[in-house]
Amino acid sequence: MQHIRNAVQQFLKTQPPARIIAIGFALLILCGAALLMLPFSVHPGVHITPLNALFTSTSAVCVTGLVVVDTGDTFSLFGQLVIAVLIQIGGLGVASIGMGLALVTGRRISLKGRSLVREALNVENLNGMVKLVRAVLLMTVLCEAAGAVLSFPAFARDHMPLRAVWLSIFHSIASFNNAGFDALGGGTSLIPYRDDLLLNIVTDALVIVGGIGFMVILDVGRCRGNFRKMSFHTKVVLSTTAVLLFGGMALLQLTDGLGWMTAFFQSMTARTAGFCTVDFSTLSNAGLLVIMLLMFIGASPGSTGGGIKTTTFFVLMQQVRSIFSKRRLGAFHRRLPDAALPKAATITLMGIIVVLGGTFGLCILEPETDFVRLLFEQISAYSTSGLSTGITAGLCAGSRVLLILTMFIGRVGAVTLLSLWVERPEPTARYTEEAITIG
């Protein structure tokens, strides 16, 4: 046993942080699937296949929310607890949870461990990693506890007290981690609570706070809400988030006339949250297009959400603006680094390739299903949003496997996955430069 442990430790020491994180997510998904297949993880008389258990575990770890079986109707309290734990670990990251446990037990954090957390939280340097993890974990506990307390009155009206307590806790965890799972049963998500003002506000707040990124939350707290004192990154995230939220709300109100509160909720939930208070199969094609665009952009770096990220979208829009205005790439009296645009373009292009490739596969596997719905499903899986027009449970085994892979790519990152297995040093030789015609 000691020999195996030493071999594992030696292997981990030689691997780049991103590869270890990807392997960690994969192992967590497999462990979660195994736990969900246990007899006492489901209600009596209910059977779950290995593929459905794997799909559910992947959706939970990747904080997506797509389901092929209803969570409340299929899984027992133990099974729902497993899903909640998977969501929590998947949202915060395997490395962050691992460091948190090490801090609780009083163990010293190695340089490798700090590097893993830096990669997981998408921060620039290793300074203050231990303090950062403590702050992130404390922030998570406080937000989820407050969310559970404030959600309780809504669920207590329809359920027994103990059941309402669990639903509040589960909903708070799923909301803060932008997961989109619900344990209510009936496959209705939050549609019965469409007009519940308090639950709508609480869910909106949890999703938005979880989706803007931990570094942004800490910076806002440090600056006590003074926008001028905030970092450039925080200003970009907050301004882009506001534009997307209210812009999406206005467009959805224009296309489908949902009502302002309902339109805002759908604009918010498209930011990779996965909850819904309307049946998406009833939305117009224009409304679905708005949701797909919001899903593809997603949340912000270092958050619990997915998508290409708000900062990526911001950089691309600034490039368009700079072309027309003949100004340098930047905003808020700051210039963006030269490497920002190539990175943003690469992330966006890889996202488009994954979405189009996955949609092409779904079209072949599901020839009878409407193209718009298949595209919507693929974008939802890639962005780890979890929204659906209701076709997920009816997909064939091949389509489910394809969506499992898409969710994993969306959580880890397509660019990251490609770079994991290619360790080639940058060439020193340079070819002669020659221009080509573009556009």
CSV table of C-alpha atoms in Angstrom, one decimal:
chain,number,residue,atom,x,y,z
A,1,MET,CA,0.0,0.0,0.0
A,2,GLN,CA,2.8,2.4,0.9
A,3,HIS,CA,4.5,1.6,-2.4
A,4,ILE,CA,1.3,2.5,-4.3
A,5,ARG,CA,0.9,5.7,-2.3
A,6,ASN,CA,4.5,6.7,-3.1
A,7,ALA,CA,4.0,6.0,-6.8
A,8,VAL,CA,0.9,8.1,-6.8
A,9,GLN,CA,2.6,11.0,-5.1
A,10,GLN,CA,5.5,10.8,-7.5
A,11,PHE,CA,3.2,10.8,-10.4
A,12,LEU,CA,1.3,13.9,-9.1
A,13,LYS,CA,4.6,15.8,-8.6
A,14,THR,CA,5.5,15.4,-12.3
A,15,GLN,CA,2.1,16.5,-13.7
A,16,PRO,CA,1.0,20.1,-14.5
A,17,PRO,CA,-1.7,21.5,-12.2
A,18,ALA,CA,-4.3,21.7,-15.0
A,19,ARG,CA,-3.9,18.0,-15.8
A,20,ILE,CA,-4.3,17.0,-12.1
A,21,ILE,CA,-7.4,19.1,-11.8
A,22,ALA,CA,-8.9,17.4,-15.0
A,23,ILE,CA,-8.1,14.0,-13.6
A,24,GLY,CA,-9.5,15.0,-10.2
A,25,PHE,CA,-12.8,16.0,-11.9
A,26,ALA,CA,-13.0,12.7,-13.8
A,27,LEU,CA,-12.3,10.6,-10.7
A,28,LEU,CA,-14.9,12.6,-8.8
A,29,ILE,CA,-17.5,12.0,-11.5
A,30,LEU,CA,-16.8,8.2,-11.5
A,31,CYS,CA,-17.0,8.1,-7.7
A,32,GLY,CA,-20.3,10.0,-7.7
A,33,ALA,CA,-21.8,7.7,-10.3
A,34,ALA,CA,-20.9,4.7,-8.2
A,35,LEU,CA,-22.5,6.2,-5.1
A,36,LEU,CA,-25.7,7.1,-7.1
A,37,MET,CA,-26.0,3.5,-8.2
A,38,LEU,CA,-26.2,2.2,-4.6
A,39,PRO,CA,-29.7,0.7,-3.8
A,40,PHE,CA,-30.3,3.2,-1.0
A,41,SER,CA,-29.5,6.2,-3.2
A,42,VAL,CA,-32.8,5.9,-5.0
A,43,HIS,CA,-36.4,5.6,-3.8
A,44,PRO,CA,-37.8,2.1,-3.2
A,45,GLY,CA,-38.8,0.5,-6.5
A,46,VAL,CA,-36.8,2.9,-8.6
A,47,HIS,CA,-33.9,1.7,-10.8
A,48,ILE,CA,-31.2,3.8,-12.3
A,49,THR,CA,-28.9,2.6,-15.1
A,50,PRO,CA,-25.1,3.2,-15.0
A,51,LEU,CA,-25.3,5.6,-17.9
A,52,ASN,CA,-28.0,7.7,-16.2
A,53,ALA,CA,-26.0,7.7,-12.9
A,54,LEU,CA,-22.9,8.8,-14.9
A,55,PHE,CA,-24.9,11.5,-16.6
A,56,THR,CA,-26.3,12.8,-13.3
A,57,SER,CA,-22.9,12.7,-11.6
A,58,THR,CA,-21.3,14.6,-14.5
A,59,SER,CA,-24.0,17.2,-14.5
A,60,ALA,CA,-23.6,17.7,-10.7
A,61,VAL,CA,-19.7,17.9,-10.7
A,62,CYS,CA,-19.7,20.1,-13.8
A,63,VAL,CA,-22.4,22.2,-12.1
A,64,THR,CA,-24.6,22.0,-15.1
A,65,GLY,CA,-28.1,20.9,-14.1
A,66,LEU,CA,-29.1,18.8,-17.2
A,67,VAL,CA,-31.0,15.7,-16.0
A,68,VAL,CA,-32.2,12.5,-17.6
A,69,VAL,CA,-34.1,11.5,-14.5
A,70,ASP,CA,-35.9,13.8,-12.1
A,71,THR,CA,-33.8,14.4,-9.0
A,72,GLY,CA,-36.6,14.6,-6.5
A,73,ASP,CA,-38.7,11.7,-7.9
A,74,THR,CA,-35.7,9.4,-8.4
A,75,PHE,CA,-33.2,9.9,-5.6
A,76,SER,CA,-33.6,9.3,-1.9
A,77,LEU,CA,-32.4,11.8,0.7
A,78,PHE,CA,-29.0,10.0,0.6
A,79,GLY,CA,-28.8,10.3,-3.2
A,80,GLN,CA,-29.8,13.9,-3.1
A,81,LEU,CA,-27.1,14.5,-0.4
A,82,VAL,CA,-24.5,12.9,-2.8
A,83,ILE,CA,-25.6,15.2,-5.6
A,84,ALA,CA,-25.4,18.2,-3.3
A,85,VAL,CA,-21.8,17.3,-2.2
A,86,LEU,CA,-20.8,16.7,-5.9
A,87,ILE,CA,-22.2,20.2,-6.8
A,88,GLN,CA,-20.3,21.8,-3.9
A,89,ILE,CA,-17.0,20.2,-4.8
A,90,GLY,CA,-17.5,20.8,-8.5
A,91,GLY,CA,-18.4,24.4,-8.0
A,92,LEU,CA,-15.5,25.3,-5.7
A,93,GLY,CA,-13.1,23.0,-7.4
A,94,VAL,CA,-11.4,19.8,-6.2
A,95,ALA,CA,-8.2,21.7,-5.4
A,96,SER,CA,-9.9,24.3,-3.2
A,97,ILE,CA,-11.8,21.7,-1.3
A,98,GLY,CA,-8.7,19.7,-0.8
A,99,MET,CA,-6.8,22.7,0.5
A,100,GLY,CA,-9.7,23.5,2.8
A,101,LEU,CA,-9.6,20.1,4.3
A,102,ALA,CA,-5.9,20.3,4.7
A,103,LEU,CA,-6.2,23.6,6.6
A,104,VAL,CA,-8.9,22.1,8.9
A,105,THR,CA,-6.7,19.2,9.8
A,106,GLY,CA,-3.7,21.5,10.3
A,107,ARG,CA,-1.6,20.2,7.5
A,108,ARG,CA,1.0,22.3,5.8
A,109,ILE,CA,0.1,23.4,2.2
A,110,SER,CA,2.8,22.5,-0.3
A,111,LEU,CA,3.8,24.6,-3.3
A,112,LYS,CA,2.1,22.1,-5.6
A,113,GLY,CA,-1.1,22.4,-3.6
A,114,ARG,CA,-1.0,26.2,-3.9
A,115,SER,CA,-0.4,25.9,-7.7
A,116,LEU,CA,-3.4,23.7,-8.0
A,117,VAL,CA,-5.6,26.2,-6.2
A,118,ARG,CA,-4.2,29.0,-8.4
A,119,GLU,CA,-5.2,27.1,-11.5
A,120,ALA,CA,-8.6,26.2,-10.1
A,121,LEU,CA,-9.5,29.7,-9.0
A,122,ASN,CA,-7.9,31.3,-12.1
A,123,VAL,CA,-5.7,33.8,-10.2
A,124,GLU,CA,-2.5,35.3,-11.5
A,125,ASN,CA,0.0,34.5,-8.7
A,126,LEU,CA,0.6,32.3,-5.7
A,127,ASN,CA,0.7,35.0,-3.1
A,128,GLY,CA,-1.9,34.6,-0.3
A,129,MET,CA,-3.3,31.3,-1.5
A,130,VAL,CA,-4.1,30.1,2.0
A,131,LYS,CA,-5.9,33.3,3.0
A,132,LEU,CA,-7.7,33.2,-0.3
A,133,VAL,CA,-9.0,29.7,0.2
A,134,ARG,CA,-10.1,30.5,3.7
A,135,ALA,CA,-12.0,33.6,2.5
A,136,VAL,CA,-13.6,31.6,-0.4
A,137,LEU,CA,-14.8,28.8,1.9
A,138,LEU,CA,-16.1,31.3,4.5
A,139,MET,CA,-17.8,33.3,1.8
A,140,THR,CA,-19.4,30.1,0.4
A,141,VAL,CA,-20.7,29.0,3.8
A,142,LEU,CA,-22.1,32.4,4.7
A,143,CYS,CA,-23.9,32.9,1.3
A,144,GLU,CA,-25.3,29.4,1.2
A,145,ALA,CA,-26.5,29.6,4.8
A,146,ALA,CA,-28.2,33.0,4.2
A,147,GLY,CA,-29.7,31.6,1.0
A,148,ALA,CA,-31.1,28.6,2.8
A,149,VAL,CA,-32.6,30.7,5.6
A,150,LEU,CA,-34.3,33.1,3.2
A,151,SER,CA,-35.5,30.3,0.9
A,152,PHE,CA,-37.2,28.4,3.8
A,153,PRO,CA,-40.5,30.4,3.9
A,154,ALA,CA,-41.2,29.7,0.3
A,155,PHE,CA,-40.7,25.9,0.6
A,156,ALA,CA,-42.4,25.8,4.1
A,157,ARG,CA,-45.7,26.8,2.6
A,158,ASP,CA,-45.9,23.6,0.4
A,159,HIS,CA,-43.8,21.1,2.4
A,160,MET,CA,-43.4,19.7,5.9
A,161,PRO,CA,-40.8,21.6,8.1
A,162,LEU,CA,-38.0,19.0,7.8
A,163,ARG,CA,-38.6,18.6,4.1
A,164,ALA,CA,-38.6,22.3,3.6
A,165,VAL,CA,-35.3,22.7,5.5
A,166,TRP,CA,-33.6,20.2,3.2
A,167,LEU,CA,-35.1,21.8,0.0
A,168,SER,CA,-33.8,25.2,1.2
A,169,ILE,CA,-30.3,23.9,1.8
A,170,PHE,CA,-30.2,22.0,-1.5
A,171,HIS,CA,-31.6,24.9,-3.4
A,172,SER,CA,-29.1,27.3,-1.8
A,173,ILE,CA,-26.2,25.0,-2.7
A,174,ALA,CA,-27.4,24.6,-6.3
A,175,SER,CA,-28.0,28.3,-6.7
A,176,PHE,CA,-24.7,29.6,-5.4
A,177,ASN,CA,-22.8,27.0,-7.5
A,178,ASN,CA,-24.9,27.8,-10.6
A,179,ALA,CA,-25.9,24.2,-10.8
A,180,GLY,CA,-29.6,24.3,-11.6
A,181,PHE,CA,-30.6,21.1,-9.8
A,182,ASP,CA,-33.9,21.0,-7.9
A,183,ALA,CA,-35.2,18.3,-5.5
A,184,LEU,CA,-38.8,19.3,-5.7
A,185,GLY,CA,-39.9,16.5,-8.0
A,186,GLY,CA,-42.4,16.6,-10.8
A,187,GLY,CA,-39.8,18.0,-13.3
A,188,THR,CA,-41.1,21.5,-13.0
A,189,SER,CA,-38.0,23.2,-11.7
A,190,LEU,CA,-39.1,26.5,-10.1
A,191,ILE,CA,-42.1,27.1,-12.3
A,192,PRO,CA,-44.5,26.7,-9.3
A,193,TYR,CA,-42.6,29.6,-7.7
A,194,ARG,CA,-42.7,31.9,-10.7
A,195,ASP,CA,-44.5,34.7,-8.8
A,196,ASP,CA,-42.8,34.2,-5.4
A,197,LEU,CA,-40.9,37.5,-5.1
A,198,LEU,CA,-38.7,36.5,-2.2
A,199,LEU,CA,-37.5,33.2,-3.7
A,200,ASN,CA,-36.9,34.9,-7.0
A,201,ILE,CA,-34.8,37.6,-5.4
A,202,VAL,CA,-32.9,35.1,-3.2
A,203,THR,CA,-32.2,32.8,-6.2
A,204,ASP,CA,-31.1,35.8,-8.4
A,205,ALA,CA,-28.7,37.0,-5.7
A,206,LEU,CA,-27.1,33.6,-5.1
A,207,VAL,CA,-26.6,32.9,-8.8
A,208,ILE,CA,-25.2,36.4,-9.5
A,209,VAL,CA,-22.8,36.3,-6.5
A,210,GLY,CA,-21.7,32.8,-7.4
A,211,GLY,CA,-21.3,33.7,-11.0
A,212,ILE,CA,-19.2,36.9,-10.8
A,213,GLY,CA,-16.2,35.2,-9.3
A,214,PHE,CA,-14.6,35.0,-5.8
A,215,MET,CA,-11.9,37.5,-6.6
A,216,VAL,CA,-14.5,40.0,-7.6
A,217,ILE,CA,-16.6,39.5,-4.4
A,218,LEU,CA,-13.5,40.0,-2.3
A,219,ASP,CA,-12.5,43.1,-4.2
A,220,VAL,CA,-15.9,44.6,-3.8
A,221,GLY,CA,-15.7,43.9,-0.1
A,222,ARG,CA,-12.2,45.4,0.1
A,223,CYS,CA,-13.4,48.6,-1.6
A,224,ARG,CA,-16.6,48.7,0.3
A,225,GLY,CA,-18.6,49.0,-2.9
A,226,ASN,CA,-16.7,52.0,-4.2
A,227,PHE,CA,-16.6,51.4,-7.9
A,228,ARG,CA,-13.7,53.8,-8.5
A,229,LYS,CA,-11.4,52.0,-6.1
A,230,MET,CA,-12.1,48.5,-7.6
A,231,SER,CA,-9.6,46.7,-9.8
A,232,PHE,CA,-9.8,46.8,-13.6
A,233,HIS,CA,-10.9,43.1,-13.7
A,234,THR,CA,-13.7,43.8,-11.2
A,235,LYS,CA,-15.0,46.8,-13.1
A,236,VAL,CA,-15.1,44.7,-16.3
A,237,VAL,CA,-16.9,41.8,-14.7
A,238,LEU,CA,-19.5,44.0,-13.0
A,239,SER,CA,-20.2,46.2,-15.9
A,240,THR,CA,-20.4,43.3,-18.4
A,241,THR,CA,-22.6,41.3,-16.1
A,242,ALA,CA,-25.0,44.2,-15.7
A,243,VAL,CA,-25.2,44.8,-19.4
A,244,LEU,CA,-25.9,41.1,-20.1
A,245,LEU,CA,-28.5,40.8,-17.3
A,246,PHE,CA,-30.6,43.8,-18.1
A,247,GLY,CA,-30.0,43.5,-21.9
A,248,GLY,CA,-31.2,39.9,-21.8
A,249,MET,CA,-34.2,40.9,-19.7
A,250,ALA,CA,-35.2,43.6,-22.2
A,251,LEU,CA,-34.8,41.3,-25.2
A,252,LEU,CA,-36.8,38.5,-23.6
A,253,GLN,CA,-39.5,40.9,-22.6
A,254,LEU,CA,-39.5,42.1,-26.2
A,255,THR,CA,-39.6,38.7,-27.8
A,256,ASP,CA,-41.9,36.8,-25.5
A,257,GLY,CA,-43.6,39.3,-23.1
A,258,LEU,CA,-42.8,37.2,-20.0
A,259,GLY,CA,-43.2,40.0,-17.5
A,260,TRP,CA,-40.2,41.9,-16.2
A,261,MET,CA,-39.5,39.8,-13.1
A,262,THR,CA,-39.8,36.5,-15.1
A,263,ALA,CA,-37.7,37.9,-18.0
A,264,PHE,CA,-35.0,39.0,-15.5
A,265,PHE,CA,-35.0,35.6,-13.9
A,266,GLN,CA,-34.5,33.8,-17.3
A,267,SER,CA,-31.8,36.3,-18.2
A,268,MET,CA,-30.1,35.6,-14.9
A,269,THR,CA,-30.5,31.8,-15.1
A,270,ALA,CA,-29.0,31.7,-18.6
A,271,ARG,CA,-25.8,32.8,-17.0
A,272,THR,CA,-25.2,29.1,-16.4
A,273,ALA,CA,-27.6,28.8,-13.4
A,274,GLY,CA,-30.0,26.2,-14.9
A,275,PHE,CA,-33.2,27.1,-13.1
A,276,CYS,CA,-36.3,28.1,-14.9
A,277,THR,CA,-39.7,29.7,-14.0
A,278,VAL,CA,-41.1,29.2,-17.5
A,279,ASP,CA,-41.3,26.2,-19.9
A,280,PHE,CA,-38.6,26.8,-22.4
A,281,SER,CA,-40.3,24.7,-25.0
A,282,THR,CA,-43.0,27.4,-25.2
A,283,LEU,CA,-40.5,30.2,-26.0
A,284,SER,CA,-40.2,31.7,-29.5
A,285,ASN,CA,-37.2,31.0,-31.6
A,286,ALA,CA,-36.1,34.6,-31.0
A,287,GLY,CA,-36.3,34.1,-27.2
A,288,LEU,CA,-34.4,30.8,-27.4
A,289,LEU,CA,-31.7,32.6,-29.5
A,290,VAL,CA,-31.3,35.2,-26.7
A,291,ILE,CA,-31.0,32.5,-24.1
A,292,MET,CA,-28.4,30.6,-26.2
A,293,LEU,CA,-26.3,33.7,-26.6
A,294,LEU,CA,-26.4,34.4,-22.9
A,295,MET,CA,-25.6,30.8,-22.1
A,296,PHE,CA,-22.6,30.7,-24.4
A,297,ILE,CA,-21.1,33.8,-22.8
A,298,GLY,CA,-21.8,32.4,-19.4
A,299,ALA,CA,-20.4,33.6,-16.0
A,300,SER,CA,-17.1,35.2,-15.0
A,301,PRO,CA,-13.6,33.8,-14.5
A,302,GLY,CA,-12.9,32.2,-11.1
A,303,SER,CA,-16.6,31.6,-10.4
A,304,THR,CA,-18.8,28.6,-10.1
A,305,GLY,CA,-20.3,29.2,-13.6
A,306,GLY,CA,-19.2,28.2,-17.2
A,307,GLY,CA,-19.3,29.6,-20.7
A,308,ILE,CA,-16.6,31.5,-22.5
A,309,LYS,CA,-16.8,34.0,-19.6
A,310,THR,CA,-17.9,37.7,-19.5
A,311,THR,CA,-14.3,39.0,-19.7
A,312,THR,CA,-13.7,37.1,-23.0
A,313,PHE,CA,-16.9,38.6,-24.4
A,314,PHE,CA,-15.7,42.1,-23.1
A,315,VAL,CA,-12.3,41.8,-24.8
A,316,LEU,CA,-13.9,40.8,-28.2
A,317,MET,CA,-16.4,43.7,-28.0
A,318,GLN,CA,-13.6,46.1,-27.1
A,319,GLN,CA,-11.7,44.9,-30.2
A,320,VAL,CA,-14.7,45.7,-32.4
A,321,ARG,CA,-15.0,49.1,-30.7
A,322,SER,CA,-11.3,49.8,-31.2
A,323,ILE,CA,-11.5,49.0,-35.0
A,324,PHE,CA,-14.3,51.5,-35.4
A,325,SER,CA,-13.0,54.2,-33.1
A,326,LYS,CA,-9.3,53.8,-33.9
A,327,ARG,CA,-8.5,53.6,-30.2
A,328,ARG,CA,-6.3,51.2,-28.3
A,329,LEU,CA,-7.9,48.0,-26.8
A,330,GLY,CA,-9.0,49.0,-23.3
A,331,ALA,CA,-11.6,50.7,-21.0
A,332,PHE,CA,-11.9,52.5,-17.7
A,333,HIS,CA,-8.6,54.4,-18.5
A,334,ARG,CA,-6.7,51.2,-18.7
A,335,ARG,CA,-5.2,49.4,-21.7
A,336,LEU,CA,-5.6,45.6,-22.1
A,337,PRO,CA,-2.5,43.5,-22.5
A,338,ASP,CA,-1.5,42.4,-26.0
A,339,ALA,CA,-2.1,38.8,-25.1
A,340,ALA,CA,-5.7,39.3,-24.1
A,341,LEU,CA,-7.2,39.4,-27.6
A,342,PRO,CA,-5.5,36.2,-29.0
A,343,LYS,CA,-6.5,34.3,-25.8
A,344,ALA,CA,-10.1,35.6,-26.0
A,345,ALA,CA,-10.4,34.7,-29.7
A,346,THR,CA,-9.0,31.2,-29.1
A,347,ILE,CA,-11.4,30.5,-26.2
A,348,THR,CA,-14.3,31.7,-28.3
A,349,LEU,CA,-13.3,29.8,-31.4
A,350,MET,CA,-12.8,26.6,-29.4
A,351,GLY,CA,-16.2,27.0,-27.8
A,352,ILE,CA,-17.8,27.4,-31.2
A,353,ILE,CA,-16.0,24.3,-32.5
A,354,VAL,CA,-17.2,22.3,-29.5
A,355,VAL,CA,-20.8,23.5,-29.8
A,356,LEU,CA,-21.0,23.0,-33.6
A,357,GLY,CA,-19.2,19.6,-33.5
A,358,GLY,CA,-21.5,18.4,-30.7
A,359,THR,CA,-24.6,19.7,-32.4
A,360,PHE,CA,-23.6,17.9,-35.6
A,361,GLY,CA,-23.3,14.7,-33.6
A,362,LEU,CA,-26.7,15.2,-32.0
A,363,CYS,CA,-28.3,15.9,-35.4
A,364,ILE,CA,-27.0,12.5,-36.6
A,365,LEU,CA,-28.0,10.7,-33.4
A,366,GLU,CA,-31.4,12.4,-33.1
A,367,PRO,CA,-32.6,13.0,-36.7
A,368,GLU,CA,-36.3,13.4,-35.6
A,369,THR,CA,-35.6,16.2,-33.2
A,370,ASP,CA,-35.8,19.9,-34.1
A,371,PHE,CA,-32.4,21.5,-34.9
A,372,VAL,CA,-33.0,24.5,-32.6
A,373,ARG,CA,-33.6,22.3,-29.6
A,374,LEU,CA,-30.5,20.2,-30.3
A,375,LEU,CA,-28.4,23.3,-30.6
A,376,PHE,CA,-29.9,24.7,-27.4
A,377,GLU,CA,-29.1,21.4,-25.6
A,378,GLN,CA,-25.5,21.4,-26.8
A,379,ILE,CA,-24.9,25.0,-25.8
A,380,SER,CA,-26.5,24.4,-22.4
A,381,ALA,CA,-24.1,21.4,-21.9
A,382,TYR,CA,-21.0,23.3,-23.0
A,383,SER,CA,-21.8,26.4,-20.9
A,384,THR,CA,-22.7,24.2,-17.9
A,385,SER,CA,-26.0,26.1,-17.9
A,386,GLY,CA,-28.4,23.1,-17.5
A,387,LEU,CA,-31.4,24.7,-19.3
A,388,SER,CA,-33.4,22.5,-21.6
A,389,THR,CA,-36.4,22.6,-23.8
A,390,GLY,CA,-37.4,19.2,-22.4
A,391,ILE,CA,-35.7,16.8,-24.7
A,392,THR,CA,-32.9,15.6,-22.4
A,393,ALA,CA,-34.7,12.6,-20.9
A,394,GLY,CA,-35.7,11.4,-24.3
A,395,LEU,CA,-32.2,11.3,-25.9
A,396,CYS,CA,-30.6,8.1,-26.9
A,397,ALA,CA,-27.6,6.6,-25.2
A,398,GLY,CA,-25.1,8.0,-27.7
A,399,SER,CA,-26.5,11.5,-27.3
A,400,ARG,CA,-26.2,11.2,-23.6
A,401,VAL,CA,-22.6,10.2,-23.8
A,402,LEU,CA,-21.9,13.1,-26.2
A,403,LEU,CA,-23.5,15.5,-23.7
A,404,ILE,CA,-21.4,14.0,-20.8
A,405,LEU,CA,-18.2,14.7,-22.8
A,406,THR,CA,-19.5,18.2,-23.6
A,407,MET,CA,-20.2,19.0,-20.0
A,408,PHE,CA,-16.8,17.8,-18.9
A,409,ILE,CA,-15.1,19.9,-21.7
A,410,GLY,CA,-17.2,22.9,-20.6
A,411,ARG,CA,-16.2,22.6,-17.0
A,412,VAL,CA,-12.5,22.0,-17.5
A,413,GLY,CA,-12.2,24.1,-20.6
A,414,ALA,CA,-11.6,23.1,-24.2
A,415,VAL,CA,-8.3,25.1,-24.5
A,416,THR,CA,-7.1,23.6,-21.2
A,417,LEU,CA,-7.9,20.0,-22.3
A,418,LEU,CA,-6.0,20.5,-25.5
A,419,SER,CA,-2.9,21.8,-23.8
A,420,LEU,CA,-2.9,19.0,-21.2
A,421,TRP,CA,-1.6,16.3,-23.4
A,422,VAL,CA,0.7,18.4,-25.6
A,423,GLU,CA,3.9,19.3,-23.8
A,424,ARG,CA,6.0,20.8,-26.6
A,425,PRO,CA,8.5,23.5,-26.0
A,426,GLU,CA,8.1,26.8,-27.9
A,427,PRO,CA,10.2,26.7,-31.0
A,428,THR,CA,13.2,29.1,-31.2
A,429,ALA,CA,13.2,29.2,-35.0
A,430,ARG,CA,11.0,31.7,-36.8
A,431,TYR,CA,9.8,31.6,-40.4
A,432,THR,CA,9.8,34.7,-42.6
A,433,GLU,CA,6.7,36.8,-42.1
A,434,GLU,CA,4.4,37.3,-45.1
A,435,ALA,CA,0.9,39.0,-45.1
A,436,ILE,CA,-2.3,37.5,-46.3
A,437,THR,CA,-5.6,39.1,-47.2
A,438,ILE,CA,-8.2,38.9,-44.4
A,439,GLY,CA,-11.9,39.7,-44.8
